[in-house]
Short mmCIF file of C-alpha atoms in Angstrom, two decimals:
data_model
loop_
_atom_site.label_atom_id
_atom_site.label_comp_id
_atom_site.label_asym_id
_atom_site.label_seq_id
_atom_site.Cartn_x
_atom_site.Cartn_y
_atom_site.Cartn_z
CA UNK A 14 0.00 0.00 0.00
CA UNK A 15 2.82 2.39 0.90
CA UNK A 16 4.48 1.55 -2.41
CA UNK A 17 1.29 2.44 -4.27
CA UNK A 18 1.10 5.78 -2.43
CA UNK A 19 4.73 6.49 -3.26
CA UNK A 20 4.20 5.73 -6.95
CA UNK A 21 1.10 7.94 -7.04
CA UNK A 22 2.94 10.86 -5.41
CA UNK A 23 5.93 10.37 -7.71
CA UNK A 24 3.70 10.41 -10.80
CA UNK A 25 1.90 13.55 -9.64
CA UNK A 26 5.18 15.35 -9.06
CA UNK A 27 6.50 14.22 -12.42
CA UNK A 28 3.40 15.50 -14.18
CA UNK A 29 3.45 18.78 -12.28
CA UNK A 30 7.13 19.55 -12.77
CA UNK A 31 6.87 21.18 -16.23
CA UNK A 32 4.52 23.83 -14.85
CA UNK A 33 7.13 24.96 -12.30
CA UNK A 34 9.70 26.07 -14.88
CA UNK A 35 10.38 29.70 -15.78
CA UNK A 36 9.86 30.61 -19.41
CA UNK A 37 13.56 29.94 -19.85
CA UNK A 38 14.88 27.43 -17.28
CA UNK A 39 16.34 29.02 -14.18
CA UNK A 40 20.15 28.80 -14.08
CA UNK A 41 21.90 26.68 -11.47
CA UNK A 42 24.52 29.40 -10.96
CA UNK A 43 24.65 33.23 -11.12
CA UNK A 44 24.57 33.20 -14.92
CA UNK A 45 25.28 30.91 -17.86
CA UNK A 46 27.00 32.87 -20.65
CA UNK A 47 26.31 30.92 -23.85
CA UNK A 48 29.40 29.71 -25.70
CA UNK A 49 29.84 27.82 -28.97
CA UNK A 50 33.15 26.18 -28.08
CA UNK A 51 32.60 23.58 -25.31
CA UNK A 52 36.35 23.26 -24.69
CA UNK A 53 36.34 26.03 -22.08
CA UNK A 54 32.78 25.50 -20.94
CA UNK A 55 30.71 23.87 -18.25
CA UNK A 56 27.38 22.16 -18.88
CA UNK A 57 24.48 23.81 -17.03
CA UNK A 58 20.73 23.47 -17.65
CA UNK A 59 21.29 21.72 -20.97
CA UNK A 60 23.54 24.45 -22.41
CA UNK A 61 27.26 24.80 -22.86
CA UNK A 62 28.22 27.87 -20.86
CA UNK A 63 31.38 29.81 -20.34
CA UNK A 64 33.07 29.13 -17.00
CA UNK A 65 31.60 31.89 -14.76
CA UNK A 66 35.09 32.87 -13.70
CA UNK A 67 35.82 33.83 -17.33
CA UNK A 68 32.68 35.96 -17.75
CA UNK A 69 33.22 39.67 -18.34
CA UNK A 70 31.15 42.83 -18.73
CA UNK A 71 31.05 42.46 -22.51
CA UNK A 72 29.01 39.26 -22.09
CA UNK A 73 26.16 41.33 -20.60
CA UNK A 74 26.43 44.40 -22.86
CA UNK A 75 25.08 45.73 -26.15
CA UNK A 76 25.32 49.17 -27.74
CA UNK A 77 23.48 51.10 -30.44
CA UNK A 78 19.81 51.16 -29.42
CA UNK A 79 19.87 54.97 -29.68
CA UNK A 80 20.45 54.82 -33.46
CA UNK A 81 17.39 55.40 -35.71
CA UNK A 82 16.87 52.47 -38.09
CA UNK A 83 15.83 52.63 -41.75
CA UNK A 84 12.11 51.84 -42.15
CA UNK A 85 11.92 51.99 -45.96
CA UNK A 86 10.50 48.49 -46.38
CA UNK A 87 7.11 47.02 -47.29
CA UNK A 88 5.64 47.32 -43.79
CA UNK A 89 7.36 50.56 -42.79
CA UNK A 90 8.90 49.30 -39.56
CA UNK A 91 12.12 47.74 -38.32
CA UNK A 92 12.63 45.73 -35.14
CA UNK A 93 16.09 45.70 -33.56
CA UNK A 94 16.30 42.73 -31.16
CA UNK A 95 18.57 42.46 -28.14
CA UNK A 96 18.29 38.83 -27.10
CA UNK A 97 20.66 35.94 -26.52
CA UNK A 98 22.02 36.29 -30.04
CA UNK A 99 23.28 39.79 -29.18
CA UNK A 100 23.99 39.33 -25.43
CA UNK A 101 25.19 35.79 -24.61
CA UNK A 102 24.88 36.56 -20.89
CA UNK A 103 21.09 36.52 -21.29
CA UNK A 104 21.19 32.73 -21.60
CA UNK A 105 18.69 31.15 -19.12
CA UNK A 106 17.76 34.55 -17.63
CA UNK A 107 14.32 34.79 -19.22
CA UNK A 108 14.19 38.32 -20.63
CA UNK A 109 15.14 40.34 -23.72
CA UNK A 110 14.62 43.77 -25.27
CA UNK A 111 13.77 45.30 -28.66
CA UNK A 112 13.71 48.73 -30.27
CA UNK A 113 11.02 49.29 -32.90
CA UNK A 114 11.16 52.10 -35.48
CA UNK A 115 7.99 53.01 -37.41
CA UNK A 116 7.77 55.11 -40.58
CA UNK A 117 5.36 58.09 -40.58
CA UNK A 118 1.81 57.72 -41.90
CA UNK A 119 1.26 54.02 -41.49
CA UNK A 120 4.46 52.30 -40.38
CA UNK A 121 3.27 48.88 -39.20
CA UNK A 122 4.64 46.14 -36.99
CA UNK A 123 2.28 43.63 -38.58
CA UNK A 124 0.08 41.12 -36.75
CA UNK A 125 2.35 38.57 -35.05
CA UNK A 126 2.73 36.46 -31.94
CA UNK A 127 5.57 35.64 -29.55
CA UNK A 128 5.28 31.96 -28.77
CA UNK A 129 7.34 32.18 -25.58
CA UNK A 130 6.89 35.71 -24.24
CA UNK A 131 4.64 38.45 -22.98
CA UNK A 132 5.62 41.90 -24.30
CA UNK A 133 5.47 45.19 -22.40
CA UNK A 134 5.98 48.20 -24.69
CA UNK A 135 6.69 51.87 -23.96
CA UNK A 136 6.39 54.59 -26.61
CA UNK A 137 9.29 57.05 -26.76
CA UNK A 138 8.29 59.06 -29.85
CA UNK A 139 5.18 59.35 -32.01
CA UNK A 140 1.63 58.00 -31.84
CA UNK A 141 0.79 54.31 -32.16
CA UNK A 142 -2.51 52.48 -32.56
CA UNK A 143 -1.92 49.10 -30.91
CA UNK A 144 -3.97 46.05 -30.09
CA UNK A 145 -4.26 42.33 -29.55
CA UNK A 146 -6.91 39.69 -30.26
CA UNK A 147 -8.07 37.21 -27.63
CA UNK A 148 -8.32 33.52 -28.43
CA UNK A 149 -11.31 31.50 -29.64
CA UNK A 150 -14.17 31.72 -29.45
CA UNK A 151 -14.45 35.38 -28.50
CA UNK A 152 -11.65 36.77 -30.74
CA UNK A 153 -12.08 40.15 -29.05
CA UNK A 154 -9.97 43.01 -30.38
CA UNK A 155 -8.57 45.13 -27.52
CA UNK A 156 -6.99 48.37 -28.75
CA UNK A 157 -5.52 51.64 -27.53
CA UNK A 158 -3.88 54.74 -29.03
CA UNK A 159 -0.51 55.34 -27.35
CA UNK A 160 1.49 58.54 -26.99
CA UNK A 161 5.04 59.13 -25.66
CA UNK A 162 5.35 57.70 -22.16
CA UNK A 163 2.40 55.34 -22.56
CA UNK A 164 2.86 51.64 -21.77
CA UNK A 165 0.87 48.66 -23.09
CA UNK A 166 0.99 44.91 -22.47
CA UNK A 167 0.56 42.17 -25.09
CA UNK A 168 -0.11 38.82 -23.35
CA UNK A 169 1.95 35.77 -24.31
CA UNK A 170 0.95 34.00 -27.53
CA UNK A 171 -1.79 36.43 -28.61
CA UNK A 172 -1.84 38.04 -32.06
CA UNK A 173 -0.93 41.73 -31.72
CA UNK A 174 0.25 44.72 -33.76
CA UNK A 175 1.39 48.35 -33.65
CA UNK A 176 0.51 50.94 -36.31
CA UNK A 177 1.88 54.49 -36.61
CA UNK A 178 -1.12 56.80 -36.99
CA UNK A 179 1.02 59.94 -36.76
CA UNK A 180 2.75 62.07 -39.38
CA UNK A 181 6.20 61.68 -37.83
CA UNK A 182 8.49 58.77 -37.04
CA UNK A 183 7.59 56.68 -34.01
CA UNK A 184 9.94 54.79 -31.70
CA UNK A 185 9.17 52.26 -28.97
CA UNK A 186 11.10 49.98 -26.66
CA UNK A 187 9.70 46.65 -25.52
CA UNK A 188 10.80 44.07 -22.99
CA UNK A 189 9.86 40.42 -23.55
CA UNK A 190 9.72 37.63 -20.97
CA UNK A 191 12.12 35.26 -22.73
CA UNK A 192 15.78 35.34 -23.73
CA UNK A 193 14.57 34.26 -27.19
CA UNK A 194 10.84 35.03 -27.47
CA UNK A 195 10.43 33.95 -31.08
CA UNK A 196 8.18 35.76 -33.52
CA UNK A 197 5.52 34.40 -35.87
CA UNK A 198 4.39 37.02 -38.40
CA UNK A 199 0.91 35.78 -39.26
CA UNK A 200 0.92 36.74 -42.95
CA UNK A 201 4.34 35.17 -43.54
CA UNK A 202 3.51 31.97 -41.68
CA UNK A 203 0.10 31.41 -43.26
CA UNK A 204 0.73 32.64 -46.82
CA UNK A 205 4.50 32.37 -47.13
CA UNK A 206 5.39 29.04 -45.51
CA UNK A 207 8.00 26.75 -47.02
CA UNK A 208 6.67 24.57 -48.57
CA UNK A 209 3.39 26.46 -49.05
CA UNK A 210 0.26 25.38 -47.21
CA UNK A 211 -2.14 23.59 -49.56
CA UNK A 212 -4.39 26.29 -51.12
CA UNK A 213 -7.47 24.18 -50.36
CA UNK A 214 -6.65 24.49 -46.64
CA UNK A 215 -6.42 28.28 -46.84
CA UNK A 216 -9.49 28.63 -49.06
CA UNK A 217 -11.57 26.72 -46.53
CA UNK A 218 -10.02 28.32 -43.44
CA UNK A 219 -10.59 31.85 -44.75
CA UNK A 220 -13.87 31.05 -46.55
CA UNK A 221 -12.53 32.38 -49.85
CA UNK A 222 -14.13 32.18 -53.26
CA UNK A 223 -12.43 29.45 -55.29
CA UNK A 224 -13.26 31.34 -58.50
CA UNK A 225 -10.73 34.11 -57.93
CA UNK A 226 -8.39 34.55 -60.85
CA UNK A 227 -5.37 33.10 -59.12
CA UNK A 228 -4.89 32.03 -55.55
CA UNK A 229 -1.43 33.56 -55.55
CA UNK A 230 -2.87 37.00 -56.33
CA UNK A 231 -5.46 36.53 -53.61
CA UNK A 232 -2.90 35.57 -51.01
CA UNK A 233 -0.74 38.52 -52.00
CA UNK A 234 -3.64 40.85 -51.29
CA UNK A 235 -4.32 39.13 -47.99
CA UNK A 236 -0.70 39.46 -46.91
CA UNK A 237 -1.03 43.22 -47.26
CA UNK A 238 -4.46 43.41 -45.59
CA UNK A 239 -4.38 40.57 -43.12
CA UNK A 240 -5.44 42.79 -40.25
CA UNK A 241 -8.95 42.83 -41.80
CA UNK A 242 -9.18 39.06 -41.34
CA UNK A 243 -7.85 38.67 -37.80
CA UNK A 244 -11.27 38.57 -36.20
CA UNK A 245 -12.21 35.65 -38.49
CA UNK A 246 -9.13 33.52 -37.88
CA UNK A 247 -7.40 32.89 -34.54
CA UNK A 248 -4.16 30.93 -34.42
CA UNK A 249 -3.86 29.41 -30.95
CA UNK A 250 -1.20 26.74 -31.12
CA UNK A 251 1.69 28.94 -30.02
CA UNK A 252 1.64 28.26 -26.26
CA UNK A 253 3.62 25.10 -25.39
CA UNK A 254 3.45 24.04 -21.74
CA UNK A 255 7.12 24.70 -21.14
CA UNK A 256 6.69 28.35 -22.13
CA UNK A 257 5.23 29.24 -18.73
CA UNK A 258 6.24 32.72 -17.65
CA UNK A 259 8.55 33.36 -14.71
CA UNK A 260 5.31 34.02 -12.85
CA UNK A 261 3.07 31.02 -13.61
CA UNK A 262 1.34 31.10 -16.97
CA UNK A 263 -2.42 31.75 -16.77
CA UNK A 264 -4.86 29.06 -17.78
CA UNK A 265 -6.53 31.57 -20.09
CA UNK A 266 -5.31 34.44 -22.31
CA UNK A 267 -4.76 36.70 -19.28
CA UNK A 268 -5.79 37.03 -15.65
CA UNK A 269 -6.53 40.68 -14.84
CA UNK A 270 -6.11 41.00 -11.06
CA UNK A 271 -9.15 42.28 -9.21
CA UNK A 272 -9.84 43.06 -5.54
CA UNK A 273 -13.64 42.82 -5.72
CA UNK A 274 -14.40 39.10 -5.55
CA UNK A 275 -18.14 39.68 -5.91
CA UNK A 276 -18.17 41.26 -9.34
CA UNK A 277 -17.78 38.80 -12.22
CA UNK A 278 -14.52 37.13 -11.22
CA UNK A 279 -13.01 33.71 -11.77
CA UNK A 280 -10.25 31.99 -9.79
CA UNK A 281 -7.12 31.25 -11.86
CA UNK A 282 -3.62 30.27 -10.73
CA UNK A 283 -4.35 31.19 -7.12
CA UNK A 284 -5.57 34.70 -7.94
CA UNK A 285 -8.96 36.27 -8.23
CA UNK A 286 -9.21 37.53 -11.78
CA UNK A 287 -11.69 39.61 -13.69
CA UNK A 288 -13.85 37.61 -16.08
CA UNK A 289 -11.85 37.83 -19.38
CA UNK A 290 -15.00 38.97 -21.17
CA UNK A 291 -15.01 42.08 -18.97
CA UNK A 292 -11.36 42.97 -19.60
CA UNK A 293 -10.64 46.15 -21.55
CA UNK A 294 -7.69 48.12 -22.88
CA UNK A 295 -7.28 50.06 -19.62
CA UNK A 296 -6.38 46.79 -17.86
CA UNK A 297 -3.21 46.62 -20.03
CA UNK A 298 -2.34 50.33 -20.11
CA UNK A 299 -0.28 52.86 -18.14
CA UNK A 300 0.63 56.44 -19.01
CA UNK A 301 3.22 58.97 -17.90
CA UNK A 302 6.56 57.22 -18.31
CA UNK A 303 7.79 60.19 -20.38
CA UNK A 304 7.55 62.55 -17.39
CA UNK A 305 10.89 63.43 -15.68
CA UNK A 306 10.88 62.53 -11.98
CA UNK A 307 12.16 64.59 -9.05
CA UNK A 308 15.55 63.28 -7.93
CA UNK A 309 16.15 65.70 -5.05
CA UNK A 310 16.50 63.00 -2.42
CA UNK A 311 19.39 61.60 -0.42
CA UNK A 312 20.56 59.22 -3.18
CA UNK A 313 19.72 61.36 -6.21
CA UNK A 314 17.52 58.88 -8.08
CA UNK A 315 13.87 57.92 -8.47
CA UNK A 316 12.47 54.64 -9.76
CA UNK A 317 9.01 54.66 -11.37
CA UNK A 318 7.56 51.16 -11.40
CA UNK A 319 5.13 49.71 -13.93
CA UNK A 320 4.24 46.30 -12.55
CA UNK A 321 1.05 44.46 -11.58
CA UNK A 322 0.23 47.22 -9.08
CA UNK A 323 -0.01 49.72 -11.95
CA UNK A 324 -1.21 47.40 -14.77
CA UNK A 325 -3.55 44.76 -13.41
CA UNK A 326 -3.40 42.88 -16.72
CA UNK A 327 0.24 41.98 -15.99
CA UNK A 328 -0.96 39.45 -13.42
CA UNK A 329 0.64 36.01 -14.14
CA UNK A 330 2.40 37.30 -17.29
CA UNK A 331 5.90 37.38 -15.81
CA UNK A 332 7.25 40.79 -16.82
CA UNK A 333 7.30 44.44 -15.73
CA UNK A 334 8.97 47.74 -16.55
CA UNK A 335 10.63 50.63 -14.73
CA UNK A 336 11.88 54.13 -15.50
CA UNK A 337 14.90 55.32 -13.50
CA UNK A 338 15.83 59.03 -13.24
CA UNK A 339 19.30 59.97 -11.95
CA UNK A 340 20.41 63.42 -10.76
CA UNK A 341 23.58 64.92 -12.30
CA UNK A 342 26.94 64.46 -10.60
CA UNK A 343 26.35 61.26 -8.69
CA UNK A 344 22.71 60.25 -8.86
CA UNK A 345 22.72 56.66 -7.54
CA UNK A 346 20.40 53.69 -7.75
CA UNK A 347 22.07 52.10 -4.73
CA UNK A 348 23.21 48.47 -4.43
CA UNK A 349 20.12 46.27 -4.43
CA UNK A 350 18.77 42.94 -5.62
CA UNK A 351 15.59 41.70 -7.27
CA UNK A 352 14.87 38.30 -5.69
CA UNK A 353 12.57 37.22 -8.53
CA UNK A 354 13.82 38.94 -11.66
CA UNK A 355 16.63 39.53 -14.10
CA UNK A 356 16.86 43.17 -15.23
CA UNK A 357 17.77 44.40 -18.72
CA UNK A 358 18.44 48.15 -18.80
CA UNK A 359 18.76 50.58 -21.72
CA UNK A 360 20.15 54.12 -21.26
CA UNK A 361 18.17 56.92 -22.94
CA UNK A 362 20.07 59.94 -21.59
CA UNK A 363 23.34 60.54 -19.77
CA UNK A 364 26.26 58.36 -18.73
CA UNK A 365 26.00 55.60 -16.12
CA UNK A 366 28.62 53.51 -14.35
CA UNK A 367 26.88 50.20 -13.65
CA UNK A 368 27.83 46.85 -12.22
CA UNK A 369 26.91 43.69 -10.36
CA UNK A 370 28.69 41.37 -7.91
CA UNK A 371 28.75 37.60 -8.36
CA UNK A 372 27.90 35.32 -5.46
CA UNK A 373 30.24 33.70 -2.93
CA UNK A 374 33.04 32.82 -2.89
CA UNK A 375 34.29 34.86 -5.84
CA UNK A 376 32.27 38.06 -5.25
CA UNK A 377 33.58 39.39 -8.58
CA UNK A 378 32.60 42.95 -9.52
CA UNK A 379 31.62 43.20 -13.21
CA UNK A 380 31.21 46.82 -14.38
CA UNK A 381 30.65 48.90 -17.49
CA UNK A 382 30.21 52.58 -18.40
CA UNK A 383 27.00 53.03 -20.40
CA UNK A 384 26.08 55.80 -22.81
CA UNK A 385 22.75 56.46 -24.61
CA UNK A 386 21.64 53.38 -26.54
CA UNK A 387 23.73 50.99 -24.44
CA UNK A 388 22.13 47.93 -22.86
CA UNK A 389 23.27 45.95 -19.81
CA UNK A 390 21.94 42.85 -18.02
CA UNK A 391 21.81 42.32 -14.24
CA UNK A 392 21.23 38.59 -13.50
CA UNK A 393 18.45 37.57 -11.14
CA UNK A 394 19.21 37.93 -7.42
CA UNK A 395 22.66 39.52 -7.76
CA UNK A 396 23.54 42.80 -6.04
CA UNK A 397 23.79 45.58 -8.63
CA UNK A 398 23.80 49.38 -8.95
CA UNK A 399 23.78 52.31 -11.38
CA UNK A 400 25.67 55.58 -10.78
CA UNK A 401 25.45 58.78 -12.85
CA UNK A 402 28.99 59.92 -13.59
CA UNK A 403 27.94 62.69 -15.98
CA UNK A 404 27.25 66.37 -15.42
CA UNK A 405 23.69 66.10 -16.78
CA UNK A 406 20.66 64.12 -15.67
CA UNK A 407 20.40 60.50 -16.80
CA UNK A 408 17.36 58.39 -17.70
CA UNK A 409 17.04 54.65 -18.27
CA UNK A 410 14.28 52.13 -18.90
CA UNK A 411 14.51 48.61 -17.52
CA UNK A 412 12.56 45.44 -18.18
CA UNK A 413 12.31 42.89 -15.35
CA UNK A 414 11.35 39.23 -15.69
CA UNK A 415 8.56 39.21 -13.11
CA UNK A 416 5.19 40.94 -12.77
CA UNK A 417 6.36 41.94 -9.28
CA UNK A 418 10.14 41.59 -9.05
CA UNK A 419 10.46 43.31 -5.64
CA UNK A 420 13.62 45.07 -4.52
CA UNK A 421 15.97 44.64 -1.56
CA UNK A 422 18.12 47.74 -1.01
CA UNK A 423 21.16 46.34 0.76
CA UNK A 424 21.85 49.29 3.09
CA UNK A 425 18.22 49.48 4.18
CA UNK A 426 17.94 45.74 4.76
CA UNK A 427 21.19 45.36 6.69
CA UNK A 428 21.25 48.61 8.67
CA UNK A 429 17.59 49.57 8.70
CA UNK A 430 15.78 46.31 9.43
CA UNK A 431 12.85 46.16 11.84
CA UNK A 432 13.81 45.14 14.46
CA UNK A 433 17.47 46.09 13.89
CA UNK A 434 20.15 43.47 13.36
CA UNK A 435 22.46 43.01 16.36
CA UNK A 436 25.33 45.09 14.96
CA UNK A 437 28.22 43.88 17.17
CA UNK A 438 27.45 40.20 16.61
CA UNK A 439 26.13 40.20 13.04
CA UNK A 440 27.02 43.27 11.03
CA UNK A 441 30.40 44.44 12.22
CA UNK A 442 31.94 41.04 12.98
CA UNK A 443 30.81 39.78 9.57
CA UNK A 444 32.82 42.47 7.77
CA UNK A 445 35.79 42.17 10.12
CA UNK A 446 35.24 45.39 12.09
#
């Protein structure tokens, strides 16, 4: 009988284990810098990784996101990714970043999905009409017009788009909850696959007239106007079980957090959530991230958070955003950790000296000086900081791989705990004083 109970428990744990993974498996060490040559590597989480002792700042760094990109192409937009292909130190850390440039008067990031990631986007310049479509059978289109400083969330796996409705260029940055989120452009996948999908399949799926002159001409038109057909065709098979977000994947398209448990709510993943049919664009929206913050405080910096407390639609989607303002001549985001999130930071203005410290016993300090357009990664749980070394203010945006990453400011936790730590026995003796 005991054996039977053991087998049952073992089977339940085995079946449950896939749901406990982050969108990209959590590393078994501070970081796992991807490497092609296994000669100088160790094997961690199914990847060949550089020996952590050989890791350097360049493994966590990328430059050039401040440079406008040419948008003279068919769709009038260009996406510049910063994922594991550009920053090998992102391997296993479950987050990445993109810059998107849109041409005036209709630049389009066409309908697409990310099979492994939720996207949180902030507009820096211009005016974008954005939206996503929920899954069958509702296929609801949820849209919003965004201006500079506005933030919008596109839940994992759902078809979404951005369209420049302004007369000037538009620019946005987006964080995604995977080191390699993948992208499936709907028009390309459906009408441009290799080999092509049987025309009979597409004719029936889209309820087309078989008597059109040529199917190729028809599909060409549809590739240019696919947004008109989204509501009639939902592609749902882009959410494998192992793509669960760092915060558990919802059992539906999204799980908008709600405090009122008496008003049309359902219970999903341990949270009370608004009935998805009642969700609206405001549940995925935040504004004001373009507004400079006051940094006249003791450390000379202010962090503006955009997490589940500000955007209830982020609940269970495993990502958030922050704006950090730094005063000139020494504005500091002091040494701190995020116990549940890796951070990927891009500098918009100013010059920052940044760094993180690896765990015991090495306690290596890895640092870099960042200028506008530079990107740097701070691995989950490690103590890190940013310091303005310029004579002007500095501004940065950061994506974090949790809907609620939390922060532990080291000085506050060690010297300002409640009740206080016993300094003679714990604090001073520990540092040899």
